[in-house]
Amino acid sequence: MSTLGDDELSLVLKWVHDQNDRKSFSQVCQQWLRVEGLSRFSIRIIELDLIPNFIPRFPNLILFETPMFISNSHLELVAKTCPNLQVININLRKTREEFDKVDGNSGFEDVGSDGICALANGCRNLSKVLLRKRKNVGNVAVISLVKFLQNLTTLDLGRCNLVDDQAVEAIGCSNSIRILNLEACSLVTDRGLAVLATGYISKTLKKLVLAECDRITDYGVSMLKHICCLEELNLAECGPKITDPGGVAVSSVSSLRKLNLAWLINLSDVTVIAIAENCVNLAAIDLTACELVTGVGVRAFGNRECLEYLVLASCYNICKDDLNVVLICRSLRDIVLNKGLRMWIPMAMQVNFSKFCQLHWR
């Protein structure tokens, strides 16, 4: 086996997919250890203290992932060592408070602008950047990402509390981003949405998450109708400033396939009927806790040919007679209803509904 060169060993490794087997392969000798590192394209790291020791083994990584806190210096090392990265997923899986309780890292400095800027400058092939819950990531980091990453298609900034309209304005200048998550970026206002709707990104954006952005109003939401190819929009829990004028404006986005309007308590049947009439490609809609919505709005979906998923949890003005939409809308696959309604629907009726779609209670 010692006569095998690096190229031959690399060909062998292409057939080894199990991570434990790859680990065993790397433990045979120094040559096999080196070749395994050179042929590794993805890695998920939990013990970040070991990064300086082993990351130089993997210069050809395409995907880097860690759900833990990571320092600027560690990310700078990753950027320097792995210039071919295409995907970086450093979404935090737990809150800072949860980490503190588990391992006492209350003084750990999480990544911020310096680390993200180094990443943007050193890894120009990045197309997918996931930074959810990174509390130190702000405008400077986002501006750097948009400036240097010409192939960026997915950007997740969910719960990055320092991100505001300045960062969103920079994002609006991108002509490549297709998926943008701004969930709980509470500093984002109508000003930022206006740039998204009129900038270069309006020609490419297909999925936009604005859940819990509670500073936006009907004006900002109305601007979203200018995003010409938007297929998925999440406005859940954006607050009472979004009312029917904003909802009706959203209905003019005819390309929509998924729409989340959960907990928008000031939306009524006016919005729902407009969506049912205009969003002909809509496959899923979530109306959880839209308390002003009644059976009049729900029945408007009866003749839809594409609707597959309908959520009416905590919609207290819906009665069992309104659920005939299930029988009429034959494309419907799943419907979520308020659990308090269950006792009022005869079992025979529930069984009949289940022949056409799955009933879920919440």
PDB file of C-alpha atoms in Angstrom, residues 17-309:
ATOM      1  CA  HIS A  17     -18.562   8.524   2.672  1.00  0.00           C
ATOM      2  CA  ASP A  18     -18.983   7.359   6.268  1.00  0.00           C
ATOM      3  CA  GLN A  19     -17.234   9.803   8.612  1.00  0.00           C
ATOM      4  CA  ASN A  20     -16.017   7.063  10.948  1.00  0.00           C
ATOM      5  CA  ASP A  21     -14.469   5.223   8.027  1.00  0.00           C
ATOM      6  CA  ARG A  22     -12.738   8.401   6.889  1.00  0.00           C
ATOM      7  CA  LYS A  23     -11.386   8.871  10.404  1.00  0.00           C
ATOM      8  CA  SER A  24     -10.010   5.342  10.391  1.00  0.00           C
ATOM      9  CA  PHE A  25      -8.471   6.000   6.976  1.00  0.00           C
ATOM     10  CA  SER A  26      -6.683   9.096   8.294  1.00  0.00           C
ATOM     11  CA  GLN A  27      -5.152   7.134  11.189  1.00  0.00           C
ATOM     12  CA  VAL A  28      -3.228   4.672   9.005  1.00  0.00           C
ATOM     13  CA  CYS A  29      -0.173   6.879   8.475  1.00  0.00           C
ATOM     14  CA  GLN A  30       0.927  10.468   7.889  1.00  0.00           C
ATOM     15  CA  GLN A  31       0.380  10.243   4.139  1.00  0.00           C
ATOM     16  CA  TRP A  32      -3.180   8.990   4.539  1.00  0.00           C
ATOM     17  CA  LEU A  33      -3.839  11.664   7.153  1.00  0.00           C
ATOM     18  CA  ARG A  34      -2.648  14.362   4.751  1.00  0.00           C
ATOM     19  CA  VAL A  35      -4.645  13.022   1.786  1.00  0.00           C
ATOM     20  CA  GLU A  36      -7.826  12.700   3.845  1.00  0.00           C
ATOM     21  CA  GLY A  37      -7.478  16.336   4.870  1.00  0.00           C
ATOM     22  CA  LEU A  38      -6.867  17.533   1.319  1.00  0.00           C
ATOM     23  CA  SER A  39      -9.914  15.647   0.034  1.00  0.00           C
ATOM     24  CA  ARG A  40     -12.297  16.781   2.802  1.00  0.00           C
ATOM     25  CA  PHE A  41     -14.885  19.258   1.508  1.00  0.00           C
ATOM     26  CA  SER A  42     -17.133  19.753   4.542  1.00  0.00           C
ATOM     27  CA  ILE A  43     -16.681  19.932   8.292  1.00  0.00           C
ATOM     28  CA  ARG A  44     -18.827  20.544  11.369  1.00  0.00           C
ATOM     29  CA  ILE A  45     -16.932  21.663  14.456  1.00  0.00           C
ATOM     30  CA  ILE A  46     -18.032  21.494  18.083  1.00  0.00           C
ATOM     31  CA  GLU A  47     -14.692  21.871  19.927  1.00  0.00           C
ATOM     32  CA  LEU A  48     -13.565  25.251  18.674  1.00  0.00           C
ATOM     33  CA  ASP A  49     -10.422  25.374  20.805  1.00  0.00           C
ATOM     34  CA  LEU A  50      -8.937  22.785  18.463  1.00  0.00           C
ATOM     35  CA  ILE A  51      -9.370  24.894  15.304  1.00  0.00           C
ATOM     36  CA  PRO A  52      -5.772  26.247  15.213  1.00  0.00           C
ATOM     37  CA  ASN A  53      -4.442  22.679  15.413  1.00  0.00           C
ATOM     38  CA  PHE A  54      -6.486  20.912  12.758  1.00  0.00           C
ATOM     39  CA  ILE A  55      -8.047  23.444  10.365  1.00  0.00           C
ATOM     40  CA  PRO A  56      -4.792  23.783   8.348  1.00  0.00           C
ATOM     41  CA  ARG A  57      -5.311  20.118   7.348  1.00  0.00           C
ATOM     42  CA  PHE A  58      -8.416  21.073   5.348  1.00  0.00           C
ATOM     43  CA  PRO A  59      -7.505  23.805   2.839  1.00  0.00           C
ATOM     44  CA  ASN A  60     -10.063  22.624   0.259  1.00  0.00           C
ATOM     45  CA  LEU A  61     -13.196  22.900   2.399  1.00  0.00           C
ATOM     46  CA  ILE A  62     -16.356  24.023   0.614  1.00  0.00           C
ATOM     47  CA  LEU A  63     -18.656  23.908   3.669  1.00  0.00           C
ATOM     48  CA  PHE A  64     -17.813  25.017   7.216  1.00  0.00           C
ATOM     49  CA  GLU A  65     -20.330  24.683  10.043  1.00  0.00           C
ATOM     50  CA  THR A  66     -20.431  25.249  13.772  1.00  0.00           C
ATOM     51  CA  PRO A  67     -23.418  25.868  16.073  1.00  0.00           C
ATOM     52  CA  MET A  68     -21.149  27.117  18.888  1.00  0.00           C
ATOM     53  CA  PHE A  69     -19.698  30.494  19.781  1.00  0.00           C
ATOM     54  CA  ILE A  70     -16.691  31.254  17.584  1.00  0.00           C
ATOM     55  CA  SER A  71     -14.193  34.079  18.016  1.00  0.00           C
ATOM     56  CA  ASN A  72     -13.042  36.594  15.417  1.00  0.00           C
ATOM     57  CA  SER A  73      -9.543  35.116  15.455  1.00  0.00           C
ATOM     58  CA  HIS A  74     -10.843  31.616  14.783  1.00  0.00           C
ATOM     59  CA  LEU A  75     -12.969  32.775  11.864  1.00  0.00           C
ATOM     60  CA  GLU A  76     -10.076  34.807  10.493  1.00  0.00           C
ATOM     61  CA  LEU A  77      -7.987  31.629  10.524  1.00  0.00           C
ATOM     62  CA  VAL A  78     -10.727  29.738   8.687  1.00  0.00           C
ATOM     63  CA  ALA A  79     -10.911  32.488   6.061  1.00  0.00           C
ATOM     64  CA  LYS A  80      -7.141  32.434   5.564  1.00  0.00           C
ATOM     65  CA  THR A  81      -6.873  28.640   5.419  1.00  0.00           C
ATOM     66  CA  CYS A  82      -9.981  27.786   3.366  1.00  0.00           C
ATOM     67  CA  PRO A  83     -10.306  30.310   0.517  1.00  0.00           C
ATOM     68  CA  ASN A  84     -12.562  27.992  -1.515  1.00  0.00           C
ATOM     69  CA  LEU A  85     -15.457  28.017   0.961  1.00  0.00           C
ATOM     70  CA  GLN A  86     -18.875  28.241  -0.686  1.00  0.00           C
ATOM     71  CA  VAL A  87     -21.113  27.707   2.350  1.00  0.00           C
ATOM     72  CA  ILE A  88     -20.614  28.850   5.927  1.00  0.00           C
ATOM     73  CA  ASN A  89     -23.243  27.958   8.507  1.00  0.00           C
ATOM     74  CA  ILE A  90     -22.557  29.447  11.920  1.00  0.00           C
ATOM     75  CA  ASN A  91     -26.184  29.726  13.012  1.00  0.00           C
ATOM     76  CA  LEU A  92     -26.316  29.460  16.801  1.00  0.00           C
ATOM     77  CA  ARG A  93     -28.528  26.603  17.931  1.00  0.00           C
ATOM     78  CA  LYS A  94     -28.968  27.945  21.449  1.00  0.00           C
ATOM     79  CA  THR A  95     -29.323  31.360  23.048  1.00  0.00           C
ATOM     80  CA  ARG A  96     -26.388  32.961  24.837  1.00  0.00           C
ATOM     81  CA  GLU A  97     -28.199  32.412  28.168  1.00  0.00           C
ATOM     82  CA  GLU A  98     -28.558  28.690  27.438  1.00  0.00           C
ATOM     83  CA  PHE A  99     -24.855  28.394  26.646  1.00  0.00           C
ATOM     84  CA  ASP A 100     -23.991  30.228  29.860  1.00  0.00           C
ATOM     85  CA  LYS A 101     -26.019  27.765  31.927  1.00  0.00           C
ATOM     86  CA  VAL A 102     -24.484  24.742  30.231  1.00  0.00           C
ATOM     87  CA  ASP A 103     -20.773  25.498  30.161  1.00  0.00           C
ATOM     88  CA  GLY A 104     -20.199  28.833  31.835  1.00  0.00           C
ATOM     89  CA  ASN A 105     -18.868  30.640  28.759  1.00  0.00           C
ATOM     90  CA  SER A 106     -20.404  33.950  29.849  1.00  0.00           C
ATOM     91  CA  GLY A 107     -17.211  35.831  29.052  1.00  0.00           C
ATOM     92  CA  PHE A 108     -16.633  34.306  25.630  1.00  0.00           C
ATOM     93  CA  GLU A 109     -16.335  36.875  22.868  1.00  0.00           C
ATOM     94  CA  ASP A 110     -18.495  35.834  19.941  1.00  0.00           C
ATOM     95  CA  VAL A 111     -17.690  36.676  16.327  1.00  0.00           C
ATOM     96  CA  GLY A 112     -18.403  40.203  15.130  1.00  0.00           C
ATOM     97  CA  SER A 113     -17.517  42.519  12.279  1.00  0.00           C
ATOM     98  CA  ASP A 114     -13.792  41.705  12.205  1.00  0.00           C
ATOM     99  CA  GLY A 115     -14.314  38.000  11.709  1.00  0.00           C
ATOM    100  CA  ILE A 116     -17.094  38.373   9.137  1.00  0.00           C
ATOM    101  CA  CYS A 117     -15.134  40.991   7.180  1.00  0.00           C
ATOM    102  CA  ALA A 118     -12.115  38.678   7.068  1.00  0.00           C
ATOM    103  CA  LEU A 119     -14.387  35.929   5.801  1.00  0.00           C
ATOM    104  CA  ALA A 120     -15.864  38.129   3.078  1.00  0.00           C
ATOM    105  CA  ASN A 121     -12.427  39.295   1.964  1.00  0.00           C
ATOM    106  CA  GLY A 122     -10.774  35.889   2.056  1.00  0.00           C
ATOM    107  CA  CYS A 123     -13.521  33.598   0.743  1.00  0.00           C
ATOM    108  CA  ARG A 124     -14.850  35.299  -2.380  1.00  0.00           C
ATOM    109  CA  ASN A 125     -16.659  32.156  -3.598  1.00  0.00           C
ATOM    110  CA  LEU A 126     -19.133  32.130  -0.717  1.00  0.00           C
ATOM    111  CA  SER A 127     -22.723  31.786  -1.930  1.00  0.00           C
ATOM    112  CA  LYS A 128     -24.495  30.865   1.307  1.00  0.00           C
ATOM    113  CA  VAL A 129     -23.849  32.695   4.606  1.00  0.00           C
ATOM    114  CA  LEU A 130     -25.882  31.786   7.695  1.00  0.00           C
ATOM    115  CA  LEU A 131     -25.340  33.989  10.769  1.00  0.00           C
ATOM    116  CA  ARG A 132     -28.507  33.504  12.801  1.00  0.00           C
ATOM    117  CA  LYS A 133     -28.378  34.752  16.415  1.00  0.00           C
ATOM    118  CA  ARG A 134     -24.887  36.214  16.104  1.00  0.00           C
ATOM    119  CA  LYS A 135     -25.519  39.229  18.303  1.00  0.00           C
ATOM    120  CA  ASN A 136     -22.290  41.054  17.404  1.00  0.00           C
ATOM    121  CA  VAL A 137     -22.908  41.000  13.654  1.00  0.00           C
ATOM    122  CA  GLY A 138     -23.972  44.455  12.484  1.00  0.00           C
ATOM    123  CA  ASN A 139     -23.960  46.791   9.521  1.00  0.00           C
ATOM    124  CA  VAL A 140     -20.204  46.765   8.832  1.00  0.00           C
ATOM    125  CA  ALA A 141     -20.172  42.976   8.531  1.00  0.00           C
ATOM    126  CA  VAL A 142     -23.209  42.879   6.229  1.00  0.00           C
ATOM    127  CA  ILE A 143     -21.903  45.649   3.988  1.00  0.00           C
ATOM    128  CA  SER A 144     -18.624  43.776   3.634  1.00  0.00           C
ATOM    129  CA  LEU A 145     -20.396  40.555   2.668  1.00  0.00           C
ATOM    130  CA  VAL A 146     -22.439  42.263  -0.035  1.00  0.00           C
ATOM    131  CA  LYS A 147     -19.426  44.154  -1.342  1.00  0.00           C
ATOM    132  CA  PHE A 148     -17.059  41.209  -1.777  1.00  0.00           C
ATOM    133  CA  LEU A 149     -19.346  38.224  -2.399  1.00  0.00           C
ATOM    134  CA  GLN A 150     -20.574  38.584  -5.951  1.00  0.00           C
ATOM    135  CA  ASN A 151     -22.119  35.088  -5.943  1.00  0.00           C
ATOM    136  CA  LEU A 152     -24.010  35.420  -2.661  1.00  0.00           C
ATOM    137  CA  THR A 153     -27.456  33.809  -3.020  1.00  0.00           C
ATOM    138  CA  THR A 154     -28.503  33.084   0.591  1.00  0.00           C
ATOM    139  CA  LEU A 155     -28.056  35.402   3.575  1.00  0.00           C
ATOM    140  CA  ASP A 156     -29.500  34.546   6.997  1.00  0.00           C
ATOM    141  CA  LEU A 157     -29.326  37.409   9.497  1.00  0.00           C
ATOM    142  CA  GLY A 158     -32.167  36.197  11.703  1.00  0.00           C
ATOM    143  CA  ARG A 159     -32.005  37.714  15.201  1.00  0.00           C
ATOM    144  CA  CYS A 160     -28.876  39.727  14.465  1.00  0.00           C
ATOM    145  CA  ASN A 161     -30.109  42.622  16.561  1.00  0.00           C
ATOM    146  CA  LEU A 162     -27.567  45.187  15.361  1.00  0.00           C
ATOM    147  CA  VAL A 163     -28.675  44.996  11.723  1.00  0.00           C
ATOM    148  CA  ASP A 164     -30.653  48.066  10.640  1.00  0.00           C
ATOM    149  CA  ASP A 165     -31.693  49.953   7.507  1.00  0.00           C
ATOM    150  CA  GLN A 166     -28.100  50.816   6.598  1.00  0.00           C
ATOM    151  CA  ALA A 167     -27.294  47.130   6.180  1.00  0.00           C
ATOM    152  CA  VAL A 168     -30.561  46.488   4.328  1.00  0.00           C
ATOM    153  CA  GLU A 169     -29.763  49.309   1.915  1.00  0.00           C
ATOM    154  CA  ALA A 170     -26.463  47.608   1.097  1.00  0.00           C
ATOM    155  CA  ILE A 171     -28.284  44.307   0.601  1.00  0.00           C
ATOM    156  CA  GLY A 172     -30.635  46.068  -1.798  1.00  0.00           C
ATOM    157  CA  CYS A 173     -27.688  46.704  -4.121  1.00  0.00           C
ATOM    158  CA  SER A 174     -27.008  42.979  -4.549  1.00  0.00           C
ATOM    159  CA  ASN A 175     -28.004  41.425  -7.845  1.00  0.00           C
ATOM    160  CA  SER A 176     -27.544  37.811  -6.728  1.00  0.00           C
ATOM    161  CA  ILE A 177     -29.349  37.251  -3.401  1.00  0.00           C
ATOM    162  CA  ARG A 178     -32.354  34.925  -3.716  1.00  0.00           C
ATOM    163  CA  ILE A 179     -33.041  34.118  -0.048  1.00  0.00           C
ATOM    164  CA  LEU A 180     -32.920  36.772   2.698  1.00  0.00           C
ATOM    165  CA  ASN A 181     -33.794  36.220   6.356  1.00  0.00           C
ATOM    166  CA  LEU A 182     -34.227  39.318   8.540  1.00  0.00           C
ATOM    167  CA  GLU A 183     -36.309  37.658  11.244  1.00  0.00           C
ATOM    168  CA  ALA A 184     -36.425  39.702  14.462  1.00  0.00           C
ATOM    169  CA  CYS A 185     -34.084  42.377  13.084  1.00  0.00           C
ATOM    170  CA  SER A 186     -36.171  44.879  14.984  1.00  0.00           C
ATOM    171  CA  LEU A 187     -34.244  47.954  13.798  1.00  0.00           C
ATOM    172  CA  VAL A 188     -35.374  47.442  10.209  1.00  0.00           C
ATOM    173  CA  THR A 189     -38.060  49.926   9.110  1.00  0.00           C
ATOM    174  CA  ASP A 190     -40.063  50.886   6.035  1.00  0.00           C
ATOM    175  CA  ARG A 191     -37.000  52.710   4.731  1.00  0.00           C
ATOM    176  CA  GLY A 192     -35.115  49.438   4.414  1.00  0.00           C
ATOM    177  CA  LEU A 193     -38.042  47.672   2.739  1.00  0.00           C
ATOM    178  CA  ALA A 194     -38.316  50.450   0.191  1.00  0.00           C
ATOM    179  CA  VAL A 195     -34.713  49.814  -0.887  1.00  0.00           C
ATOM    180  CA  LEU A 196     -35.302  46.060  -1.126  1.00  0.00           C
ATOM    181  CA  ALA A 197     -38.318  46.726  -3.330  1.00  0.00           C
ATOM    182  CA  THR A 198     -36.562  49.143  -5.689  1.00  0.00           C
ATOM    183  CA  GLY A 199     -32.927  47.979  -5.680  1.00  0.00           C
ATOM    184  CA  TYR A 200     -31.215  45.375  -7.847  1.00  0.00           C
ATOM    185  CA  ILE A 201     -32.239  42.663  -5.389  1.00  0.00           C
ATOM    186  CA  SER A 202     -35.873  43.137  -6.388  1.00  0.00           C
ATOM    187  CA  LYS A 203     -35.066  41.291  -9.627  1.00  0.00           C
ATOM    188  CA  THR A 204     -33.636  38.181  -7.910  1.00  0.00           C
ATOM    189  CA  LEU A 205     -35.216  37.819  -4.447  1.00  0.00           C
ATOM    190  CA  LYS A 206     -37.451  34.747  -4.119  1.00  0.00           C
ATOM    191  CA  LYS A 207     -37.748  34.292  -0.339  1.00  0.00           C
ATOM    192  CA  LEU A 208     -37.991  37.096   2.244  1.00  0.00           C
ATOM    193  CA  VAL A 209     -38.429  36.592   6.000  1.00  0.00           C
ATOM    194  CA  LEU A 210     -39.469  39.666   7.991  1.00  0.00           C
ATOM    195  CA  ALA A 211     -41.091  37.909  10.957  1.00  0.00           C
ATOM    196  CA  GLU A 212     -41.032  39.976  14.173  1.00  0.00           C
ATOM    197  CA  CYS A 213     -39.783  43.109  12.415  1.00  0.00           C
ATOM    198  CA  ASP A 214     -42.277  45.169  14.367  1.00  0.00           C
ATOM    199  CA  ARG A 215     -41.254  48.619  13.125  1.00  0.00           C
ATOM    200  CA  ILE A 216     -42.547  48.089   9.614  1.00  0.00           C
ATOM    201  CA  THR A 217     -45.960  49.417   8.576  1.00  0.00           C
ATOM    202  CA  ASP A 218     -48.418  49.215   5.701  1.00  0.00           C
ATOM    203  CA  TYR A 219     -46.230  51.592   3.711  1.00  0.00           C
ATOM    204  CA  GLY A 220     -43.177  49.328   3.769  1.00  0.00           C
ATOM    205  CA  VAL A 221     -45.197  46.172   3.163  1.00  0.00           C
ATOM    206  CA  SER A 222     -46.951  47.818   0.225  1.00  0.00           C
ATOM    207  CA  MET A 223     -43.576  48.438  -1.409  1.00  0.00           C
ATOM    208  CA  LEU A 224     -42.910  44.695  -1.544  1.00  0.00           C
ATOM    209  CA  LYS A 225     -45.255  44.384  -4.514  1.00  0.00           C
ATOM    210  CA  HIS A 226     -42.360  45.642  -6.647  1.00  0.00           C
ATOM    211  CA  ILE A 227     -40.298  42.502  -5.958  1.00  0.00           C
ATOM    212  CA  CYS A 228     -41.184  40.821  -9.222  1.00  0.00           C
ATOM    213  CA  CYS A 229     -40.277  37.167  -8.558  1.00  0.00           C
ATOM    214  CA  LEU A 230     -41.011  36.821  -4.821  1.00  0.00           C
ATOM    215  CA  GLU A 231     -42.313  33.319  -4.040  1.00  0.00           C
ATOM    216  CA  GLU A 232     -42.173  33.157  -0.244  1.00  0.00           C
ATOM    217  CA  LEU A 233     -42.938  35.949   2.243  1.00  0.00           C
ATOM    218  CA  ASN A 234     -43.045  35.717   6.043  1.00  0.00           C
ATOM    219  CA  LEU A 235     -44.612  38.649   7.901  1.00  0.00           C
ATOM    220  CA  ALA A 236     -45.560  36.742  11.059  1.00  0.00           C
ATOM    221  CA  GLU A 237     -45.722  38.793  14.267  1.00  0.00           C
ATOM    222  CA  CYS A 238     -44.793  42.061  12.574  1.00  0.00           C
ATOM    223  CA  GLY A 239     -47.232  43.911  14.819  1.00  0.00           C
ATOM    224  CA  PRO A 240     -50.460  45.929  14.649  1.00  0.00           C
ATOM    225  CA  LYS A 241     -49.165  48.505  12.148  1.00  0.00           C
ATOM    226  CA  ILE A 242     -49.811  46.064   9.316  1.00  0.00           C
ATOM    227  CA  THR A 243     -53.474  46.287   8.365  1.00  0.00           C
ATOM    228  CA  ASP A 244     -55.661  45.574   5.348  1.00  0.00           C
ATOM    229  CA  PRO A 245     -54.118  48.190   3.029  1.00  0.00           C
ATOM    230  CA  GLY A 246     -50.759  46.445   3.437  1.00  0.00           C
ATOM    231  CA  GLY A 247     -52.332  43.010   3.130  1.00  0.00           C
ATOM    232  CA  VAL A 248     -54.173  43.916  -0.065  1.00  0.00           C
ATOM    233  CA  ALA A 249     -50.918  45.282  -1.515  1.00  0.00           C
ATOM    234  CA  VAL A 250     -49.223  41.954  -0.779  1.00  0.00           C
ATOM    235  CA  SER A 251     -51.965  40.204  -2.749  1.00  0.00           C
ATOM    236  CA  SER A 252     -50.701  41.914  -5.902  1.00  0.00           C
ATOM    237  CA  VAL A 253     -47.523  39.775  -5.742  1.00  0.00           C
ATOM    238  CA  SER A 254     -48.928  37.154  -8.076  1.00  0.00           C
ATOM    239  CA  SER A 255     -45.780  35.000  -7.930  1.00  0.00           C
ATOM    240  CA  LEU A 256     -46.276  34.164  -4.219  1.00  0.00           C
ATOM    241  CA  ARG A 257     -46.383  30.459  -3.331  1.00  0.00           C
ATOM    242  CA  LYS A 258     -45.962  30.623   0.467  1.00  0.00           C
ATOM    243  CA  LEU A 259     -47.300  33.391   2.712  1.00  0.00           C
ATOM    244  CA  ASN A 260     -47.136  33.646   6.508  1.00  0.00           C
ATOM    245  CA  LEU A 261     -49.398  36.282   8.077  1.00  0.00           C
ATOM    246  CA  ALA A 262     -49.584  34.719  11.564  1.00  0.00           C
ATOM    247  CA  TRP A 263     -50.496  37.008  14.463  1.00  0.00           C
ATOM    248  CA  LEU A 264     -51.255  40.036  12.293  1.00  0.00           C
ATOM    249  CA  ILE A 265     -54.297  40.867  14.357  1.00  0.00           C
ATOM    250  CA  ASN A 266     -55.482  43.774  12.221  1.00  0.00           C
ATOM    251  CA  LEU A 267     -55.861  41.821   9.010  1.00  0.00           C
ATOM    252  CA  SER A 268     -59.404  40.892   8.061  1.00  0.00           C
ATOM    253  CA  ASP A 269     -61.395  39.122   5.363  1.00  0.00           C
ATOM    254  CA  VAL A 270     -60.598  42.027   3.035  1.00  0.00           C
ATOM    255  CA  THR A 271     -56.973  40.884   2.871  1.00  0.00           C
ATOM    256  CA  VAL A 272     -57.762  37.173   2.727  1.00  0.00           C
ATOM    257  CA  ILE A 273     -60.238  37.561  -0.142  1.00  0.00           C
ATOM    258  CA  ALA A 274     -57.779  39.707  -2.104  1.00  0.00           C
ATOM    259  CA  ILE A 275     -55.067  37.067  -1.640  1.00  0.00           C
ATOM    260  CA  ALA A 276     -57.402  34.256  -2.674  1.00  0.00           C
ATOM    261  CA  GLU A 277     -58.387  36.134  -5.824  1.00  0.00           C
ATOM    262  CA  ASN A 278     -54.985  37.439  -6.908  1.00  0.00           C
ATOM    263  CA  CYS A 279     -52.335  34.979  -5.697  1.00  0.00           C
ATOM    264  CA  VAL A 280     -53.286  32.212  -8.097  1.00  0.00           C
ATOM    265  CA  ASN A 281     -50.074  30.225  -7.474  1.00  0.00           C
ATOM    266  CA  LEU A 282     -50.373  30.243  -3.675  1.00  0.00           C
ATOM    267  CA  ALA A 283     -49.682  26.789  -2.207  1.00  0.00           C
ATOM    268  CA  ALA A 284     -49.496  27.621   1.520  1.00  0.00           C
ATOM    269  CA  ILE A 285     -50.871  30.342   3.783  1.00  0.00           C
ATOM    270  CA  ASP A 286     -50.645  30.708   7.572  1.00  0.00           C
ATOM    271  CA  LEU A 287     -53.374  32.830   9.187  1.00  0.00           C
ATOM    272  CA  THR A 288     -52.706  31.823  12.804  1.00  0.00           C
ATOM    273  CA  ALA A 289     -54.384  34.209  15.271  1.00  0.00           C
ATOM    274  CA  CYS A 290     -55.729  36.534  12.562  1.00  0.00           C
ATOM    275  CA  GLU A 291     -58.779  36.996  14.755  1.00  0.00           C
ATOM    276  CA  LEU A 292     -60.670  39.286  12.377  1.00  0.00           C
ATOM    277  CA  VAL A 293     -60.715  36.612   9.680  1.00  0.00           C
ATOM    278  CA  THR A 294     -64.067  34.819   9.379  1.00  0.00           C
ATOM    279  CA  GLY A 295     -65.598  32.109   7.273  1.00  0.00           C
ATOM    280  CA  VAL A 296     -66.222  34.655   4.535  1.00  0.00           C
ATOM    281  CA  GLY A 297     -62.498  34.961   3.958  1.00  0.00           C
ATOM    282  CA  VAL A 298     -61.792  31.246   4.300  1.00  0.00           C
ATOM    283  CA  ARG A 299     -64.473  30.276   1.788  1.00  0.00           C
ATOM    284  CA  ALA A 300     -62.745  32.465  -0.801  1.00  0.00           C
ATOM    285  CA  PHE A 301     -60.118  29.718  -1.103  1.00  0.00           C
ATOM    286  CA  GLY A 302     -62.724  27.199  -2.173  1.00  0.00           C
ATOM    287  CA  ASN A 303     -61.990  27.389  -5.879  1.00  0.00           C
ATOM    288  CA  ARG A 304     -58.208  27.613  -5.636  1.00  0.00           C
ATOM    289  CA  GLU A 305     -56.392  24.984  -7.677  1.00  0.00           C
ATOM    290  CA  CYS A 306     -52.936  25.227  -6.059  1.00  0.00           C
ATOM    291  CA  LEU A 307     -53.595  25.641  -2.310  1.00  0.00           C
ATOM    292  CA  GLU A 308     -52.101  22.702  -0.378  1.00  0.00           C
ATOM    293  CA  TYR A 309     -51.529  23.996   3.163  1.00  0.00           C
TER     294      TYR A 309
END
